[in-house]
Amino acid sequence: MGYESPIERTKLYDVPAIELAKSIIEKDPTAHIHIPMLADKAGINEFKLKVGFRELFQCQPISVSTAIVPKKAKGLLEDTDDTIDQIASRAGFETYSGFSTAFKKAFQISPTEYRNKHNQTNSAA
């Protein structure tokens, strides 16, 4: 298994369900999966899911999603001509400002600035 810290409160028979929950999030991080729905899909109760996530991955389930979504958006900024509003929507954000804030937090640059720099780099090459 190779987890960073010993598992103290999570039963070994719950580990596959917790790993399944993580893979569900990774497969579609923009689905805004709520804990009750995620627990149901993984076949585990909410409490065990939250505790198990903390023990196995040292984070909450939402942290997995918030780490993946900006990376996906970054790829969309690089590979598509979609507007930033369209990319924000595809990445699961309801507003441009929410998207911009999350992107800046992840990459220390706004989506617009990132796209402009990326386009300049590609046109200079």
C-alpha positions as MATLAB code, in Angstrom:
seq = 'MGYESPIERTKLYDVPAIELAKSIIEKDPTAHIHIPMLADKAGINEFKLKVGFRELFQCQPISVSTAIVPKKAKGLLEDTDDTIDQIASRAGFETYSGFSTAFKKAFQISPTEYRNKHNQTNSAA';
ca = [
       0.000    0.000    0.000;
       2.774    2.457    0.834;
       0.816    5.200    2.602;
       2.729    8.055    4.212;
       1.523    7.427    7.747;
       0.180    4.412    9.578;
      -3.512    3.763    9.231;
      -4.989    4.007   12.701;
      -8.738    4.537   12.380;
      -9.469    3.134    8.932;
     -10.184   -0.563    8.596;
      -8.201   -2.306    5.892;
     -11.417   -3.558    4.297;
     -12.475    0.114    3.782;
      -9.295    1.053    1.885;
     -10.516   -0.142   -1.558;
     -13.677    1.983   -1.233;
     -11.623    5.050   -0.272;
      -9.257    4.481   -3.186;
     -12.288    4.085   -5.467;
     -13.629    7.432   -4.225;
     -10.319    9.082   -5.109;
     -10.357    7.550   -8.583;
     -13.944    8.762   -9.114;
     -12.816   12.306   -8.330;
      -9.734   11.997  -10.544;
     -11.802   10.669  -13.438;
     -14.175   13.648  -13.422;
     -12.991   16.376  -11.042;
     -15.430   18.941  -12.432;
     -18.503   16.941  -11.449;
     -18.523   18.715   -8.059;
     -19.115   15.449   -6.297;
     -20.543   16.009   -2.851;
     -19.404   13.792    0.012;
     -22.752   11.958    0.392;
     -22.883   11.162   -3.331;
     -19.208   10.200   -3.448;
     -19.576    7.936   -0.407;
     -22.602    6.285   -1.981;
     -20.772    5.690   -5.272;
     -17.779    4.234   -3.428;
     -19.909    2.077   -1.142;
     -18.766    3.544    2.165;
     -20.341    5.860    4.727;
     -19.453    9.562    4.800;
     -17.606    9.472    8.113;
     -15.379    6.578    7.053;
     -14.713    8.288    3.728;
     -13.582   11.551    5.347;
     -11.457    9.851    8.016;
      -9.983    7.406    5.512;
      -9.116   10.157    3.051;
      -7.281   12.060    5.765;
      -5.366    8.961    6.834;
      -4.540    7.602    3.389;
      -3.993   10.782    1.388;
      -3.476   13.493    4.065;
      -6.233   15.644    2.536;
      -9.963   15.982    2.145;
     -11.759   14.670   -0.966;
     -12.381   18.210   -2.239;
      -8.618   18.863   -2.161;
      -8.098   16.249   -4.864;
     -10.591   18.010   -7.115;
      -9.209   21.478   -6.483;
      -5.712   20.274   -7.358;
      -6.776   18.669  -10.649;
      -9.199   21.269  -12.030;
      -6.678   24.123  -12.494;
      -4.309   21.755  -14.325;
      -7.124   20.748  -16.663;
      -7.971   24.402  -17.257;
      -4.321   25.186  -17.944;
      -4.323   22.542  -20.674;
      -7.504   24.001  -22.166;
      -5.934   27.477  -22.210;
      -2.953   26.040  -24.096;
      -4.760   23.724  -26.496;
      -8.026   25.443  -27.409;
      -9.248   28.761  -28.715;
     -12.219   28.660  -26.336;
     -12.929   31.845  -24.448;
     -11.854   31.953  -20.839;
     -15.525   31.981  -19.819;
     -16.047   28.755  -21.808;
     -12.984   27.195  -20.206;
     -14.178   28.242  -16.757;
     -17.494   26.549  -17.448;
     -15.837   23.385  -18.820;
     -13.634   23.268  -15.740;
     -16.725   23.293  -13.530;
     -16.807   26.910  -12.380;
     -20.015   28.888  -12.359;
     -18.292   32.266  -12.585;
     -15.211   33.698  -14.232;
     -14.105   35.259  -10.950;
     -14.187   31.907   -9.137;
     -12.189   30.334  -11.927;
      -9.705   33.192  -12.034;
      -9.173   33.051   -8.274;
      -8.563   29.275   -8.296;
      -6.226   29.543  -11.292;
      -4.222   32.372   -9.695;
      -3.954   30.416   -6.465;
      -2.622   27.378   -8.321;
      -0.242   29.114  -10.756;
       0.350   32.651   -9.390;
      -0.885   34.147  -12.679;
      -4.322   34.975  -14.055;
      -5.790   32.799  -16.826;
      -5.663   35.727  -19.265;
      -2.016   36.484  -18.476;
      -1.166   32.791  -18.756;
      -2.825   32.465  -22.163;
      -1.110   35.630  -23.429;
       2.328   34.414  -22.274;
       1.700   30.956  -23.718;
       0.632   32.414  -27.070;
       3.694   34.698  -27.182;
       6.000   31.775  -26.436;
       4.417   29.644  -29.179;
       4.418   32.414  -31.782;
       8.085   33.173  -31.080;
       9.073   29.538  -31.604;
];
